[in-house]
Amino acid sequence: MTIELDHAIVSARDKVASARQLAELLGVPWAPTALGPFSAVYVNEGLTLDFIDTDEDFPVQHFCFRVSPEEFDAILARIQAAGIPYRSTVRGPMDGKVDTQFGGKGVYWNEPEGHQWEMLTVSYARQAG
């Protein structure tokens, strides 16, 4: 069997608001209450992000979504329509620009809990092969 990531738990102060926002931006289904204490975002057929409420301190997490060029344009349009600032670099000011240095498109934005989302069309983490 190939090893696949099935789910990840994302800490939040308001799991429902965080899950709803991400699901709406990505255009994927979500459930305000899933099994147990989670609000789930069904990223694709094999990956769920389970948001969980906590009042404890938690580190900012980074998740990157690789999408098609068409999906990129649709998601970026939803980010812009929601008035969410975004940037072309992992750190730095919200410049409202799209990164194109790896032969595709990429942007970064932060959600209200502080977690950082990245969206790209060409992976720089893995070489084509």
Coordinates of N, CA, C and O in Angstrom, one line a residue:
M1 N 0.8 -1.2 0.0 CA 0.0 0.0 0.0 C 0.9 1.2 0.0 O 1.9 1.3 0.7
T2 N 0.5 2.2 -0.8 CA 1.2 3.5 -0.8 C 0.8 4.3 0.5 O -0.3 4.3 0.9
I3 N 1.8 4.9 1.1 CA 1.5 5.7 2.2 C 0.9 7.1 1.8 O 1.5 7.7 0.9
E4 N -0.2 7.4 2.4 CA -0.9 8.7 2.0 C -1.3 9.4 3.3 O -1.6 8.7 4.3
L5 N -1.2 10.7 3.3 CA -1.6 11.5 4.5 C -3.2 11.5 4.5 O -3.8 11.8 3.4
D6 N -3.8 11.0 5.5 CA -5.3 10.9 5.6 C -5.9 12.2 6.2 O -6.9 12.7 5.6
H7 N -5.4 12.7 7.3 CA -5.9 13.9 7.9 C -4.9 14.5 8.7 O -3.9 13.9 9.1
A8 N -5.1 15.8 9.0 CA -4.3 16.6 10.0 C -5.2 17.4 10.8 O -6.3 17.8 10.4
I9 N -4.8 17.6 12.1 CA -5.6 18.3 13.0 C -5.0 19.8 13.1 O -3.8 20.0 13.2
V10 N -5.9 20.7 12.9 CA -5.6 22.1 12.9 C -6.2 22.8 14.1 O -7.5 22.8 14.2
S11 N -5.4 23.3 15.0 CA -6.0 24.0 16.2 C -6.6 25.3 15.9 O -6.1 26.0 15.0
A12 N -7.7 25.7 16.6 CA -8.3 27.0 16.3 C -9.0 27.5 17.6 O -9.3 26.7 18.5
R13 N -9.3 28.7 17.6 CA -10.1 29.3 18.6 C -11.6 29.1 18.3 O -12.5 29.0 19.1
D14 N -11.9 29.2 17.0 CA -13.3 29.0 16.5 C -13.2 28.0 15.3 O -13.0 28.4 14.1
K15 N -13.3 26.7 15.6 CA -13.1 25.7 14.6 C -14.1 25.8 13.4 O -13.8 25.6 12.3
V16 N -15.3 26.2 13.7 CA -16.4 26.3 12.7 C -16.0 27.4 11.7 O -16.1 27.2 10.5
A17 N -15.7 28.6 12.2 CA -15.4 29.7 11.4 C -14.2 29.5 10.5 O -14.1 29.8 9.3
S18 N -13.1 28.9 11.1 CA -11.9 28.6 10.4 C -12.1 27.5 9.3 O -11.7 27.7 8.2
A19 N -12.9 26.5 9.6 CA -13.1 25.4 8.6 C -14.0 26.0 7.5 O -13.8 25.7 6.3
R20 N -15.0 26.7 7.9 CA -15.9 27.3 6.9 C -15.2 28.2 5.9 O -15.3 28.1 4.7
Q21 N -14.3 29.1 6.4 CA -13.6 30.0 5.5 C -12.7 29.2 4.6 O -12.7 29.5 3.4
L22 N -11.9 28.3 5.1 CA -11.0 27.5 4.2 C -11.8 26.8 3.1 O -11.5 26.8 2.0
A23 N -12.9 26.1 3.5 CA -13.7 25.3 2.6 C -14.3 26.2 1.5 O -14.3 25.8 0.3
E24 N -14.8 27.3 1.9 CA -15.4 28.2 0.9 C -14.4 28.8 0.0 O -14.6 28.9 -1.2
L25 N -13.2 29.1 0.5 CA -12.1 29.6 -0.4 C -11.7 28.5 -1.4 O -11.5 28.8 -2.6
L26 N -11.5 27.3 -0.9 CA -11.0 26.2 -1.8 C -12.1 25.6 -2.6 O -11.9 25.0 -3.6
G27 N -13.4 25.9 -2.3 CA -14.5 25.4 -3.0 C -14.7 23.9 -2.8 O -15.0 23.2 -3.7
V28 N -14.5 23.5 -1.5 CA -14.6 22.0 -1.2 C -15.6 21.9 -0.1 O -16.0 22.8 0.6
P29 N -16.2 20.7 0.1 CA -17.2 20.4 1.2 C -16.5 20.5 2.6 O -15.3 20.3 2.7
W30 N -17.4 20.8 3.6 CA -16.9 20.8 4.9 C -18.1 20.4 5.8 O -19.3 20.4 5.4
A31 N -17.9 20.1 7.1 CA -18.9 19.7 8.0 C -18.7 20.5 9.3 O -17.6 20.3 9.9
P32 N -19.6 21.3 9.8 CA -19.4 22.0 11.0 C -19.1 21.1 12.2 O -18.3 21.4 13.1
T33 N -19.8 19.9 12.2 CA -19.5 18.9 13.3 C -19.3 17.6 12.6 O -20.2 17.1 11.9
A34 N -18.1 17.0 12.7 CA -17.8 15.7 12.1 C -17.7 14.8 13.3 O -18.2 15.1 14.4
L35 N -17.1 13.6 13.1 CA -16.9 12.7 14.2 C -16.1 13.3 15.2 O -15.1 14.0 15.0
G36 N -16.5 13.2 16.5 CA -15.8 13.7 17.6 C -15.8 15.2 17.6 O -16.8 15.8 17.2
P37 N -14.8 15.8 18.1 CA -14.8 17.3 18.4 C -14.3 18.1 17.2 O -14.0 19.3 17.4
F38 N -14.4 17.6 16.0 CA -13.8 18.3 14.8 C -14.8 19.0 13.9 O -16.0 18.5 13.8
S39 N -14.4 20.0 13.3 CA -15.1 20.6 12.1 C -14.2 20.3 10.9 O -13.0 20.8 10.9
A40 N -14.7 19.5 10.0 CA -13.8 18.9 9.0 C -13.9 19.6 7.6 O -15.0 20.0 7.2
V41 N -12.8 19.8 7.0 CA -12.7 20.3 5.6 C -12.2 19.1 4.8 O -11.1 18.6 5.0
Y42 N -13.0 18.7 3.8 CA -12.7 17.6 2.9 C -11.9 18.1 1.7 O -12.5 18.5 0.7
V43 N -10.6 18.2 1.8 CA -9.8 18.8 0.8 C -9.8 18.1 -0.5 O -9.9 18.7 -1.6
N44 N -9.8 16.7 -0.4 CA -9.9 15.9 -1.6 C -10.4 14.5 -1.1 O -10.7 14.3 0.1
E45 N -10.4 13.6 -2.0 CA -10.9 12.2 -1.7 C -10.1 11.5 -0.6 O -10.6 10.6 0.0
G46 N -8.8 12.0 -0.4 CA -8.0 11.3 0.5 C -7.5 12.1 1.7 O -6.8 11.6 2.6
L47 N -7.8 13.4 1.8 CA -7.3 14.3 2.8 C -8.4 15.1 3.4 O -9.1 15.8 2.8
T48 N -8.4 15.1 4.8 CA -9.3 15.9 5.6 C -8.5 16.7 6.5 O -7.5 16.2 7.1
L49 N -8.8 18.0 6.7 CA -8.2 18.9 7.7 C -9.3 19.0 8.8 O -10.4 19.5 8.5
D50 N -9.0 18.5 10.0 CA -9.9 18.5 11.1 C -9.6 19.6 12.0 O -8.5 19.6 12.7
F51 N -10.4 20.6 12.1 CA -10.2 21.8 12.9 C -10.8 21.4 14.3 O -11.9 20.9 14.4
I52 N -10.0 21.8 15.4 CA -10.4 21.5 16.7 C -10.3 22.8 17.6 O -9.3 23.5 17.4
D53 N -11.3 23.0 18.4 CA -11.2 24.2 19.3 C -10.2 23.9 20.4 O -10.2 22.8 21.0
T54 N -9.5 25.0 20.8 CA -8.6 24.9 21.9 C -8.5 26.3 22.5 O -8.6 27.3 21.8
D55 N -8.3 26.4 23.8 CA -8.0 27.7 24.4 C -6.5 27.8 24.8 O -6.1 28.7 25.5
E56 N -5.8 26.7 24.4 CA -4.3 26.7 24.7 C -3.6 27.4 23.6 O -4.1 27.6 22.5
D57 N -2.4 27.9 23.9 CA -1.5 28.4 22.8 C -1.2 27.3 21.8 O -1.0 26.2 22.2
F58 N -1.1 27.7 20.6 CA -0.7 26.7 19.5 C 0.2 27.4 18.5 O 0.1 28.6 18.3
P59 N 1.1 26.6 17.9 CA 2.0 27.2 16.9 C 1.2 27.5 15.6 O 0.2 26.8 15.3
V60 N 1.7 28.5 14.8 CA 1.1 28.7 13.5 C 1.6 27.6 12.6 O 2.7 27.2 12.6
Q61 N 0.6 27.0 11.9 CA 0.9 25.9 11.0 C 0.9 26.4 9.6 O 0.2 27.4 9.3
H62 N 1.6 25.7 8.7 CA 1.6 26.0 7.2 C 1.1 24.8 6.4 O 1.6 23.7 6.6
F63 N 0.2 25.1 5.6 CA -0.3 24.0 4.7 C -0.3 24.6 3.3 O -0.7 25.7 3.0
C64 N 0.2 23.8 2.3 CA 0.3 24.1 0.9 C -0.6 23.3 0.1 O -0.6 22.0 0.2
F65 N -1.4 23.9 -0.8 CA -2.3 23.2 -1.7 C -1.9 23.3 -3.1 O -1.7 24.5 -3.6
R66 N -1.6 22.2 -3.8 CA -1.3 22.3 -5.2 C -2.5 22.1 -6.0 O -3.3 21.1 -5.7
V67 N -2.8 23.0 -6.9 CA -4.0 23.1 -7.6 C -3.7 23.3 -9.1 O -2.6 23.7 -9.5
S68 N -4.7 23.1 -10.0 CA -4.6 23.3 -11.4 C -4.6 24.8 -11.6 O -5.1 25.6 -10.8
P69 N -4.1 25.3 -12.8 CA -4.2 26.7 -13.1 C -5.6 27.3 -13.0 O -5.8 28.4 -12.5
E70 N -6.6 26.5 -13.5 CA -7.9 27.0 -13.4 C -8.5 27.1 -12.0 O -9.1 28.1 -11.6
E71 N -8.1 26.1 -11.2 CA -8.5 26.1 -9.8 C -7.8 27.3 -9.1 O -8.5 28.0 -8.2
F72 N -6.6 27.5 -9.4 CA -5.8 28.7 -8.8 C -6.6 30.0 -9.0 O -6.8 30.7 -8.1
D73 N -6.9 30.2 -10.3 CA -7.6 31.5 -10.6 C -9.0 31.6 -9.9 O -9.3 32.7 -9.4
A74 N -9.7 30.5 -9.8 CA -11.0 30.5 -9.1 C -10.8 30.8 -7.6 O -11.6 31.6 -7.0
I75 N -9.9 30.1 -7.0 CA -9.6 30.3 -5.5 C -9.1 31.7 -5.3 O -9.5 32.4 -4.3
L76 N -8.2 32.2 -6.1 CA -7.7 33.5 -5.9 C -8.8 34.6 -6.0 O -8.8 35.5 -5.3
A77 N -9.7 34.3 -7.0 CA -10.8 35.3 -7.1 C -11.7 35.3 -5.8 O -12.2 36.3 -5.4
R78 N -11.9 34.1 -5.2 CA -12.6 34.0 -3.9 C -11.9 34.7 -2.8 O -12.5 35.4 -2.0
I79 N -10.5 34.6 -2.8 CA -9.7 35.3 -1.8 C -9.9 36.8 -1.9 O -10.1 37.5 -1.0
Q80 N -9.8 37.2 -3.2 CA -9.9 38.7 -3.4 C -11.3 39.2 -3.1 O -11.5 40.2 -2.5
A81 N -12.3 38.4 -3.5 CA -13.7 38.8 -3.2 C -14.0 38.9 -1.7 O -14.8 39.7 -1.3
A82 N -13.3 38.1 -0.9 CA -13.5 38.1 0.5 C -12.7 39.2 1.2 O -12.8 39.4 2.4
G83 N -11.8 39.9 0.4 CA -11.0 40.9 0.9 C -9.9 40.4 1.8 O -9.4 41.2 2.7
I84 N -9.4 39.2 1.6 CA -8.3 38.6 2.3 C -7.0 39.0 1.7 O -6.7 38.8 0.6
P85 N -6.1 39.7 2.5 CA -4.8 40.1 2.0 C -4.0 38.8 1.7 O -4.1 37.8 2.4
Y86 N -3.2 38.9 0.6 CA -2.3 37.8 0.3 C -0.9 38.3 -0.2 O -0.8 39.5 -0.5
R87 N 0.0 37.4 -0.3 CA 1.4 37.9 -0.7 C 2.0 36.8 -1.6 O 1.6 35.7 -1.7
S88 N 3.1 37.2 -2.2 CA 3.8 36.4 -3.2 C 5.0 35.7 -2.5 O 5.7 34.9 -3.2
T89 N 5.3 35.9 -1.3 CA 6.4 35.3 -0.6 C 6.0 34.7 0.7 O 5.0 35.2 1.3
V90 N 6.7 33.7 1.2 CA 6.3 33.1 2.5 C 6.4 34.0 3.6 O 5.5 33.9 4.6
R91 N 7.2 35.0 3.7 CA 7.3 36.0 4.7 C 7.3 37.4 4.0 O 7.7 37.5 2.9
G92 N 6.9 38.4 4.7 CA 7.0 39.7 4.2 C 5.6 40.4 4.1 O 4.6 39.8 4.6
P93 N 5.5 41.5 3.5 CA 4.3 42.3 3.4 C 3.3 41.6 2.5 O 3.6 40.9 1.6
M94 N 2.0 41.9 2.8 CA 0.9 41.5 2.0 C 0.9 42.3 0.7 O 0.3 43.4 0.7
D95 N 1.6 41.9 -0.3 CA 1.8 42.7 -1.5 C 0.7 42.5 -2.6 O 0.7 43.2 -3.6
G96 N -0.2 41.6 -2.4 CA -1.3 41.4 -3.4 C -0.8 40.9 -4.7 O -1.4 41.1 -5.7
K97 N 0.4 40.3 -4.7 CA 1.0 39.8 -6.0 C 1.0 38.3 -6.0 O 0.9 37.6 -5.0
V98 N 1.2 37.7 -7.2 CA 1.3 36.3 -7.4 C 2.7 35.9 -7.8 O 3.3 36.6 -8.6
D99 N 3.3 34.9 -7.1 CA 4.7 34.5 -7.4 C 4.6 33.6 -8.6 O 3.8 32.7 -8.8
T100 N 5.6 33.9 -9.6 CA 5.7 33.1 -10.8 C 7.1 32.5 -11.0 O 7.4 32.0 -12.1
Q101 N 7.9 32.5 -10.0 CA 9.3 32.2 -10.2 C 9.6 30.7 -10.5 O 10.7 30.4 -10.9
F102 N 8.7 29.8 -10.2 CA 8.9 28.4 -10.4 C 8.2 27.8 -11.6 O 8.0 26.6 -11.8
G103 N 7.7 28.7 -12.5 CA 7.1 28.3 -13.7 C 5.6 28.1 -13.6 O 4.9 27.5 -14.5
G104 N 5.0 28.4 -12.4 CA 3.6 28.4 -12.2 C 3.2 29.6 -11.5 O 3.8 30.7 -11.6
K105 N 2.1 29.5 -10.6 CA 1.6 30.6 -9.8 C 1.6 30.1 -8.4 O 1.3 29.0 -8.1
G106 N 1.8 31.1 -7.5 CA 1.7 30.8 -6.1 C 1.3 32.0 -5.3 O 1.7 33.1 -5.6
V107 N 0.6 31.8 -4.2 CA 0.3 32.9 -3.2 C 0.2 32.3 -1.8 O 0.1 31.1 -1.6
Y108 N 0.3 33.2 -0.8 CA 0.2 32.9 0.6 C -0.8 33.8 1.2 O -0.9 35.0 0.9
W109 N -1.5 33.2 2.2 CA -2.4 34.1 3.0 C -2.6 33.5 4.4 O -2.3 32.3 4.6
N110 N -3.0 34.3 5.3 CA -3.2 33.8 6.7 C -4.6 33.9 7.0 O -5.4 34.8 6.6
E111 N -5.1 32.9 7.8 CA -6.5 32.8 8.2 C -6.5 33.5 9.6 O -5.5 33.8 10.2
P112 N -7.8 33.8 10.1 CA -7.9 34.5 11.3 C -7.1 33.9 12.5 O -6.7 34.7 13.4
E113 N -6.9 32.6 12.6 CA -6.2 32.0 13.7 C -4.7 32.2 13.5 O -4.0 31.9 14.5
G114 N -4.2 32.7 12.4 CA -2.8 32.9 12.2 C -2.2 31.9 11.3 O -1.1 32.1 10.8
H115 N -2.8 30.7 11.1 CA -2.3 29.7 10.2 C -2.0 30.2 8.8 O -2.8 31.1 8.3
Q116 N -1.0 29.7 8.2 CA -0.6 30.2 6.9 C -1.0 29.1 5.8 O -0.6 28.0 5.9
W117 N -1.7 29.6 4.8 CA -2.1 28.7 3.7 C -1.3 29.2 2.5 O -1.0 30.4 2.3
E118 N -0.9 28.2 1.7 CA -0.2 28.5 0.5 C -0.9 27.7 -0.7 O -1.4 26.6 -0.5
M119 N -1.0 28.3 -1.8 CA -1.6 27.7 -3.0 C -0.6 27.9 -4.1 O -0.1 29.0 -4.4
L120 N -0.3 26.8 -4.9 CA 0.5 26.8 -6.0 C 0.1 25.9 -7.1 O -0.7 25.0 -6.9
T121 N 0.6 26.2 -8.3 CA 0.3 25.3 -9.4 C 1.4 24.4 -9.8 O 1.2 23.4 -10.5
V122 N 2.6 24.7 -9.4 CA 3.8 23.9 -9.7 C 4.6 23.7 -8.4 O 5.0 24.7 -7.8
S123 N 4.8 22.5 -8.0 CA 5.6 22.3 -6.8 C 7.0 22.6 -6.9 O 7.7 22.1 -7.9
Y124 N 7.5 23.4 -6.0 CA 9.0 23.6 -5.9 C 9.6 22.6 -4.9 O 10.8 22.5 -4.9
A125 N 8.8 21.9 -4.2 CA 9.3 20.9 -3.2 C 9.7 19.6 -3.9 O 10.5 18.9 -3.3
R126 N 9.2 19.3 -5.0 CA 9.5 18.1 -5.7 C 9.8 18.4 -7.2 O 9.1 19.1 -7.8
Q127 N 10.9 17.9 -7.6 CA 11.3 18.1 -9.0 C 10.5 17.2 -9.9 O 10.2 16.0 -9.6
A128 N 10.2 17.7 -11.1 CA 9.5 16.9 -12.1 C 10.4 15.7 -12.5 O 11.6 15.9 -12.6
G129 N 9.8 14.6 -12.7 CA 10.6 13.5 -13.0 C 9.9 12.3 -13.5 O 9.6 11.6 -14.2

